[in-house]
JSON list of C-alpha atoms in Angstrom, two decimals:
[
{"chain": "A", "resi": 1, "resn": "UNK", "atom": "CA", "xyz": [-0.06, 0.01, -0.03]},
{"chain": "A", "resi": 2, "resn": "UNK", "atom": "CA", "xyz": [1.55, 3.34, -1.05]},
{"chain": "A", "resi": 3, "resn": "UNK", "atom": "CA", "xyz": [1.81, 6.03, 1.65]},
{"chain": "A", "resi": 4, "resn": "UNK", "atom": "CA", "xyz": [-0.36, 8.56, -0.28]},
{"chain": "A", "resi": 5, "resn": "UNK", "atom": "CA", "xyz": [-3.33, 6.16, 0.73]},
{"chain": "A", "resi": 6, "resn": "UNK", "atom": "CA", "xyz": [-2.95, 7.50, 4.30]},
{"chain": "A", "resi": 7, "resn": "UNK", "atom": "CA", "xyz": [-4.16, 10.99, 3.18]},
{"chain": "A", "resi": 8, "resn": "UNK", "atom": "CA", "xyz": [-6.87, 9.42, 1.27]},
{"chain": "A", "resi": 9, "resn": "UNK", "atom": "CA", "xyz": [-8.05, 7.55, 4.18]},
{"chain": "A", "resi": 10, "resn": "UNK", "atom": "CA", "xyz": [-8.43, 10.45, 6.51]},
{"chain": "A", "resi": 11, "resn": "UNK", "atom": "CA", "xyz": [-12.06, 11.87, 6.12]},
{"chain": "A", "resi": 12, "resn": "UNK", "atom": "CA", "xyz": [-10.73, 15.33, 5.17]},
{"chain": "A", "resi": 13, "resn": "UNK", "atom": "CA", "xyz": [-8.06, 13.98, 2.78]},
{"chain": "A", "resi": 14, "resn": "UNK", "atom": "CA", "xyz": [-5.38, 15.87, 4.79]},
{"chain": "A", "resi": 15, "resn": "UNK", "atom": "CA", "xyz": [-2.20, 15.12, 6.70]},
{"chain": "A", "resi": 16, "resn": "UNK", "atom": "CA", "xyz": [-1.02, 17.22, 9.77]},
{"chain": "A", "resi": 17, "resn": "UNK", "atom": "CA", "xyz": [2.21, 18.63, 9.27]},
{"chain": "A", "resi": 18, "resn": "UNK", "atom": "CA", "xyz": [3.66, 16.17, 11.76]},
{"chain": "A", "resi": 19, "resn": "UNK", "atom": "CA", "xyz": [2.17, 13.13, 9.85]},
{"chain": "A", "resi": 20, "resn": "UNK", "atom": "CA", "xyz": [3.38, 14.69, 6.66]},
{"chain": "A", "resi": 21, "resn": "UNK", "atom": "CA", "xyz": [7.07, 15.07, 8.08]},
{"chain": "A", "resi": 22, "resn": "UNK", "atom": "CA", "xyz": [6.71, 11.47, 9.38]},
{"chain": "A", "resi": 23, "resn": "UNK", "atom": "CA", "xyz": [5.35, 10.17, 6.01]},
{"chain": "A", "resi": 24, "resn": "UNK", "atom": "CA", "xyz": [7.57, 11.93, 3.61]},
{"chain": "A", "resi": 25, "resn": "UNK", "atom": "CA", "xyz": [10.99, 12.42, 5.69]},
{"chain": "A", "resi": 26, "resn": "UNK", "atom": "CA", "xyz": [13.12, 13.26, 2.70]},
{"chain": "A", "resi": 27, "resn": "UNK", "atom": "CA", "xyz": [11.01, 16.43, 1.51]},
{"chain": "A", "resi": 28, "resn": "UNK", "atom": "CA", "xyz": [11.21, 18.68, 4.43]},
{"chain": "A", "resi": 29, "resn": "UNK", "atom": "CA", "xyz": [12.82, 21.26, 2.09]},
{"chain": "A", "resi": 30, "resn": "UNK", "atom": "CA", "xyz": [9.65, 21.34, 0.29]},
{"chain": "A", "resi": 31, "resn": "UNK", "atom": "CA", "xyz": [7.12, 21.48, 3.08]},
{"chain": "A", "resi": 32, "resn": "UNK", "atom": "CA", "xyz": [8.45, 24.83, 4.36]},
{"chain": "A", "resi": 33, "resn": "UNK", "atom": "CA", "xyz": [7.23, 26.25, 1.30]},
{"chain": "A", "resi": 34, "resn": "UNK", "atom": "CA", "xyz": [3.84, 24.91, 1.30]},
{"chain": "A", "resi": 35, "resn": "UNK", "atom": "CA", "xyz": [1.13, 27.28, 2.38]},
{"chain": "A", "resi": 36, "resn": "UNK", "atom": "CA", "xyz": [-0.71, 26.16, 5.52]},
{"chain": "A", "resi": 37, "resn": "UNK", "atom": "CA", "xyz": [-4.47, 26.22, 5.99]},
{"chain": "A", "resi": 38, "resn": "UNK", "atom": "CA", "xyz": [-6.13, 27.17, 9.21]},
{"chain": "A", "resi": 39, "resn": "UNK", "atom": "CA", "xyz": [-5.48, 23.79, 10.89]},
{"chain": "A", "resi": 40, "resn": "UNK", "atom": "CA", "xyz": [-1.88, 23.52, 9.66]},
{"chain": "A", "resi": 41, "resn": "UNK", "atom": "CA", "xyz": [-2.76, 20.51, 7.77]},
{"chain": "A", "resi": 42, "resn": "UNK", "atom": "CA", "xyz": [-1.24, 19.57, 4.17]},
{"chain": "A", "resi": 43, "resn": "UNK", "atom": "CA", "xyz": [-3.69, 18.34, 1.47]},
{"chain": "A", "resi": 44, "resn": "UNK", "atom": "CA", "xyz": [-2.74, 15.64, -0.95]},
{"chain": "A", "resi": 45, "resn": "UNK", "atom": "CA", "xyz": [-2.55, 18.35, -3.93]},
{"chain": "A", "resi": 46, "resn": "UNK", "atom": "CA", "xyz": [-0.15, 20.11, -1.50]},
{"chain": "A", "resi": 47, "resn": "UNK", "atom": "CA", "xyz": [2.13, 16.82, -1.40]},
{"chain": "A", "resi": 48, "resn": "UNK", "atom": "CA", "xyz": [1.76, 16.53, -5.22]},
{"chain": "A", "resi": 49, "resn": "UNK", "atom": "CA", "xyz": [2.85, 20.08, -5.64]},
{"chain": "A", "resi": 50, "resn": "UNK", "atom": "CA", "xyz": [6.12, 19.63, -3.59]},
{"chain": "A", "resi": 51, "resn": "UNK", "atom": "CA", "xyz": [7.02, 16.71, -5.91]},
{"chain": "A", "resi": 52, "resn": "UNK", "atom": "CA", "xyz": [6.24, 18.82, -8.92]},
{"chain": "A", "resi": 53, "resn": "UNK", "atom": "CA", "xyz": [8.62, 21.50, -7.57]},
{"chain": "A", "resi": 54, "resn": "UNK", "atom": "CA", "xyz": [11.47, 18.74, -7.48]},
{"chain": "A", "resi": 55, "resn": "UNK", "atom": "CA", "xyz": [10.92, 18.05, -10.98]},
{"chain": "A", "resi": 56, "resn": "UNK", "atom": "CA", "xyz": [10.73, 21.77, -11.86]},
{"chain": "A", "resi": 57, "resn": "UNK", "atom": "CA", "xyz": [14.21, 22.08, -10.28]},
{"chain": "A", "resi": 58, "resn": "UNK", "atom": "CA", "xyz": [15.53, 19.27, -12.24]},
{"chain": "A", "resi": 59, "resn": "UNK", "atom": "CA", "xyz": [14.38, 20.97, -15.38]},
{"chain": "A", "resi": 60, "resn": "UNK", "atom": "CA", "xyz": [15.90, 24.34, -14.45]},
{"chain": "A", "resi": 61, "resn": "UNK", "atom": "CA", "xyz": [19.05, 22.42, -13.66]},
{"chain": "A", "resi": 62, "resn": "UNK", "atom": "CA", "xyz": [19.05, 20.81, -17.12]},
{"chain": "A", "resi": 63, "resn": "UNK", "atom": "CA", "xyz": [18.35, 24.00, -18.79]},
{"chain": "A", "resi": 64, "resn": "UNK", "atom": "CA", "xyz": [21.12, 25.86, -16.96]},
{"chain": "A", "resi": 65, "resn": "UNK", "atom": "CA", "xyz": [23.41, 22.64, -17.58]},
{"chain": "A", "resi": 66, "resn": "UNK", "atom": "CA", "xyz": [23.84, 22.72, -13.83]},
{"chain": "A", "resi": 67, "resn": "UNK", "atom": "CA", "xyz": [25.12, 18.89, -13.59]},
{"chain": "A", "resi": 68, "resn": "UNK", "atom": "CA", "xyz": [25.85, 18.85, -9.99]},
{"chain": "A", "resi": 69, "resn": "UNK", "atom": "CA", "xyz": [22.53, 20.20, -8.87]},
{"chain": "A", "resi": 70, "resn": "UNK", "atom": "CA", "xyz": [20.79, 17.73, -11.11]},
{"chain": "A", "resi": 71, "resn": "UNK", "atom": "CA", "xyz": [22.93, 15.04, -9.66]},
{"chain": "A", "resi": 72, "resn": "UNK", "atom": "CA", "xyz": [21.97, 15.87, -6.27]},
{"chain": "A", "resi": 73, "resn": "UNK", "atom": "CA", "xyz": [18.39, 15.97, -7.31]},
{"chain": "A", "resi": 74, "resn": "UNK", "atom": "CA", "xyz": [18.82, 12.60, -8.58]},
{"chain": "A", "resi": 75, "resn": "UNK", "atom": "CA", "xyz": [19.95, 11.17, -5.27]},
{"chain": "A", "resi": 76, "resn": "UNK", "atom": "CA", "xyz": [17.20, 13.01, -3.36]},
{"chain": "A", "resi": 77, "resn": "UNK", "atom": "CA", "xyz": [14.75, 11.50, -5.71]},
{"chain": "A", "resi": 78, "resn": "UNK", "atom": "CA", "xyz": [16.02, 8.04, -5.21]},
{"chain": "A", "resi": 79, "resn": "UNK", "atom": "CA", "xyz": [16.16, 8.55, -1.41]},
{"chain": "A", "resi": 80, "resn": "UNK", "atom": "CA", "xyz": [12.56, 9.47, -1.56]},
{"chain": "A", "resi": 81, "resn": "UNK", "atom": "CA", "xyz": [11.38, 6.79, -3.66]},
{"chain": "A", "resi": 82, "resn": "UNK", "atom": "CA", "xyz": [13.07, 4.36, -1.24]},
{"chain": "A", "resi": 83, "resn": "UNK", "atom": "CA", "xyz": [12.24, 5.72, 2.08]},
{"chain": "A", "resi": 84, "resn": "UNK", "atom": "CA", "xyz": [8.97, 7.77, 1.62]},
{"chain": "A", "resi": 85, "resn": "UNK", "atom": "CA", "xyz": [7.34, 5.71, -1.18]},
{"chain": "A", "resi": 86, "resn": "UNK", "atom": "CA", "xyz": [8.93, 2.39, -0.48]},
{"chain": "A", "resi": 87, "resn": "UNK", "atom": "CA", "xyz": [9.04, 1.35, -4.28]},
{"chain": "A", "resi": 88, "resn": "UNK", "atom": "CA", "xyz": [12.77, 0.56, -4.44]},
{"chain": "A", "resi": 89, "resn": "UNK", "atom": "CA", "xyz": [14.21, -3.01, -3.89]},
{"chain": "A", "resi": 90, "resn": "UNK", "atom": "CA", "xyz": [17.60, -4.43, -2.38]},
{"chain": "A", "resi": 91, "resn": "UNK", "atom": "CA", "xyz": [18.97, -4.76, -5.93]},
{"chain": "A", "resi": 92, "resn": "UNK", "atom": "CA", "xyz": [17.99, -1.36, -7.10]},
{"chain": "A", "resi": 93, "resn": "UNK", "atom": "CA", "xyz": [19.52, 0.22, -3.92]},
{"chain": "A", "resi": 94, "resn": "UNK", "atom": "CA", "xyz": [22.80, -1.74, -4.42]},
{"chain": "A", "resi": 95, "resn": "UNK", "atom": "CA", "xyz": [22.99, -0.62, -8.13]},
{"chain": "A", "resi": 96, "resn": "UNK", "atom": "CA", "xyz": [22.49, 3.03, -7.15]},
{"chain": "A", "resi": 97, "resn": "UNK", "atom": "CA", "xyz": [25.16, 2.81, -4.30]},
{"chain": "A", "resi": 98, "resn": "UNK", "atom": "CA", "xyz": [27.47, 1.11, -6.89]},
{"chain": "A", "resi": 99, "resn": "UNK", "atom": "CA", "xyz": [26.85, 4.15, -9.23]},
{"chain": "A", "resi": 100, "resn": "UNK", "atom": "CA", "xyz": [27.62, 6.68, -6.45]},
{"chain": "A", "resi": 101, "resn": "UNK", "atom": "CA", "xyz": [30.74, 4.78, -5.59]},
{"chain": "A", "resi": 102, "resn": "UNK", "atom": "CA", "xyz": [32.17, 5.75, -9.05]},
{"chain": "A", "resi": 103, "resn": "UNK", "atom": "CA", "xyz": [34.10, 8.83, -8.78]},
{"chain": "A", "resi": 104, "resn": "UNK", "atom": "CA", "xyz": [32.83, 10.15, -12.03]},
{"chain": "A", "resi": 105, "resn": "UNK", "atom": "CA", "xyz": [28.91, 9.80, -10.92]},
{"chain": "A", "resi": 106, "resn": "UNK", "atom": "CA", "xyz": [27.04, 12.84, -10.12]},
{"chain": "A", "resi": 107, "resn": "UNK", "atom": "CA", "xyz": [23.99, 11.18, -8.97]},
{"chain": "A", "resi": 108, "resn": "UNK", "atom": "CA", "xyz": [21.83, 8.18, -9.44]},
{"chain": "A", "resi": 109, "resn": "UNK", "atom": "CA", "xyz": [18.34, 7.02, -9.05]},
{"chain": "A", "resi": 110, "resn": "UNK", "atom": "CA", "xyz": [15.81, 4.31, -9.99]},
{"chain": "A", "resi": 111, "resn": "UNK", "atom": "CA", "xyz": [13.63, 4.80, -12.91]},
{"chain": "A", "resi": 112, "resn": "UNK", "atom": "CA", "xyz": [10.58, 3.12, -14.23]},
{"chain": "A", "resi": 113, "resn": "UNK", "atom": "CA", "xyz": [7.93, 1.80, -11.92]},
{"chain": "A", "resi": 114, "resn": "UNK", "atom": "CA", "xyz": [9.97, 0.63, -9.19]},
{"chain": "A", "resi": 115, "resn": "UNK", "atom": "CA", "xyz": [10.15, -2.59, -7.56]},
{"chain": "A", "resi": 116, "resn": "UNK", "atom": "CA", "xyz": [12.81, -3.57, -9.78]},
{"chain": "A", "resi": 117, "resn": "UNK", "atom": "CA", "xyz": [13.99, -2.38, -13.00]},
{"chain": "A", "resi": 118, "resn": "UNK", "atom": "CA", "xyz": [16.63, -0.01, -14.12]},
{"chain": "A", "resi": 119, "resn": "UNK", "atom": "CA", "xyz": [18.87, 2.88, -12.65]},
{"chain": "A", "resi": 120, "resn": "UNK", "atom": "CA", "xyz": [19.67, 6.04, -14.52]},
{"chain": "A", "resi": 121, "resn": "UNK", "atom": "CA", "xyz": [23.06, 7.64, -13.59]},
{"chain": "A", "resi": 122, "resn": "UNK", "atom": "CA", "xyz": [24.61, 10.92, -14.38]},
{"chain": "A", "resi": 123, "resn": "UNK", "atom": "CA", "xyz": [28.22, 10.47, -15.18]},
{"chain": "A", "resi": 124, "resn": "UNK", "atom": "CA", "xyz": [30.93, 13.11, -16.03]},
{"chain": "A", "resi": 125, "resn": "UNK", "atom": "CA", "xyz": [32.04, 12.87, -19.68]},
{"chain": "A", "resi": 126, "resn": "UNK", "atom": "CA", "xyz": [35.00, 10.81, -20.52]},
{"chain": "A", "resi": 127, "resn": "UNK", "atom": "CA", "xyz": [36.14, 7.18, -19.55]},
{"chain": "A", "resi": 128, "resn": "UNK", "atom": "CA", "xyz": [32.45, 6.06, -19.71]},
{"chain": "A", "resi": 129, "resn": "UNK", "atom": "CA", "xyz": [33.52, 2.39, -20.35]},
{"chain": "A", "resi": 130, "resn": "UNK", "atom": "CA", "xyz": [35.75, 2.26, -17.52]},
{"chain": "A", "resi": 131, "resn": "UNK", "atom": "CA", "xyz": [33.21, 3.69, -15.19]},
{"chain": "A", "resi": 132, "resn": "UNK", "atom": "CA", "xyz": [30.54, 1.33, -16.39]},
{"chain": "A", "resi": 133, "resn": "UNK", "atom": "CA", "xyz": [32.92, -1.63, -15.83]},
{"chain": "A", "resi": 134, "resn": "UNK", "atom": "CA", "xyz": [33.74, -0.56, -12.24]},
{"chain": "A", "resi": 135, "resn": "UNK", "atom": "CA", "xyz": [29.90, 0.06, -11.46]},
{"chain": "A", "resi": 136, "resn": "UNK", "atom": "CA", "xyz": [28.93, -3.18, -12.92]},
{"chain": "A", "resi": 137, "resn": "UNK", "atom": "CA", "xyz": [32.03, -5.25, -11.06]},
{"chain": "A", "resi": 138, "resn": "UNK", "atom": "CA", "xyz": [31.12, -3.44, -7.73]},
{"chain": "A", "resi": 139, "resn": "UNK", "atom": "CA", "xyz": [27.33, -4.34, -8.23]},
{"chain": "A", "resi": 140, "resn": "UNK", "atom": "CA", "xyz": [28.12, -7.91, -8.95]},
{"chain": "A", "resi": 141, "resn": "UNK", "atom": "CA", "xyz": [30.43, -8.17, -6.01]},
{"chain": "A", "resi": 142, "resn": "UNK", "atom": "CA", "xyz": [27.58, -6.90, -3.49]},
{"chain": "A", "resi": 143, "resn": "UNK", "atom": "CA", "xyz": [24.89, -8.86, -5.14]},
{"chain": "A", "resi": 144, "resn": "UNK", "atom": "CA", "xyz": [26.15, -11.73, -6.97]},
{"chain": "A", "resi": 145, "resn": "UNK", "atom": "CA", "xyz": [24.03, -10.49, -10.01]},
{"chain": "A", "resi": 146, "resn": "UNK", "atom": "CA", "xyz": [25.40, -9.27, -13.34]},
{"chain": "A", "resi": 147, "resn": "UNK", "atom": "CA", "xyz": [24.43, -5.64, -14.42]},
{"chain": "A", "resi": 148, "resn": "UNK", "atom": "CA", "xyz": [24.86, -4.10, -17.83]},
{"chain": "A", "resi": 149, "resn": "UNK", "atom": "CA", "xyz": [25.40, -0.33, -18.59]},
{"chain": "A", "resi": 150, "resn": "UNK", "atom": "CA", "xyz": [24.20, 1.51, -21.53]},
{"chain": "A", "resi": 151, "resn": "UNK", "atom": "CA", "xyz": [25.28, 5.04, -22.67]},
{"chain": "A", "resi": 152, "resn": "UNK", "atom": "CA", "xyz": [22.25, 7.25, -23.46]},
{"chain": "A", "resi": 153, "resn": "UNK", "atom": "CA", "xyz": [22.19, 10.77, -24.61]},
{"chain": "A", "resi": 154, "resn": "UNK", "atom": "CA", "xyz": [19.23, 13.28, -24.73]},
{"chain": "A", "resi": 155, "resn": "UNK", "atom": "CA", "xyz": [17.95, 14.57, -27.99]},
{"chain": "A", "resi": 156, "resn": "UNK", "atom": "CA", "xyz": [16.20, 17.64, -28.70]},
{"chain": "A", "resi": 157, "resn": "UNK", "atom": "CA", "xyz": [16.83, 19.46, -25.32]},
{"chain": "A", "resi": 158, "resn": "UNK", "atom": "CA", "xyz": [14.48, 20.06, -22.47]},
{"chain": "A", "resi": 159, "resn": "UNK", "atom": "CA", "xyz": [11.15, 21.83, -22.84]},
{"chain": "A", "resi": 160, "resn": "UNK", "atom": "CA", "xyz": [8.45, 22.71, -20.39]},
{"chain": "A", "resi": 161, "resn": "UNK", "atom": "CA", "xyz": [4.96, 22.38, -21.65]},
{"chain": "A", "resi": 162, "resn": "UNK", "atom": "CA", "xyz": [2.70, 25.13, -20.32]}
]
């Protein structure tokens, strides 16, 4: 059961600020900016808005070419998906950790629907084959499973639909 269901289960569809911090501990930086209503509660749309702010911050980092900030956002996103939404798994967490152990990695996170699947990692340019080799070796040593890495490049840039 996903954590959002707790908000839906409340008769008024709200979480208290205390409940929100307990349910989403990796997102306190956004809760400080959410408008409070009279009883100091957070509604489900406000939680969704907080998530959208993280997406907007990633788009802004991409548009500025700020790869370090984007990497930090990747890491924050993975921590939130793992801890707040509980949609990661041991193998994905191990792969993210293997990526983050690579000196050329700026950030890593699970991608897709969670509960297994893939990781996207942001690596500095140059030495990609060596970096992927070290990541896959580290992952195999920790899990006993083989991993494959692929180079992907964005095409057409980032755009914001308004």
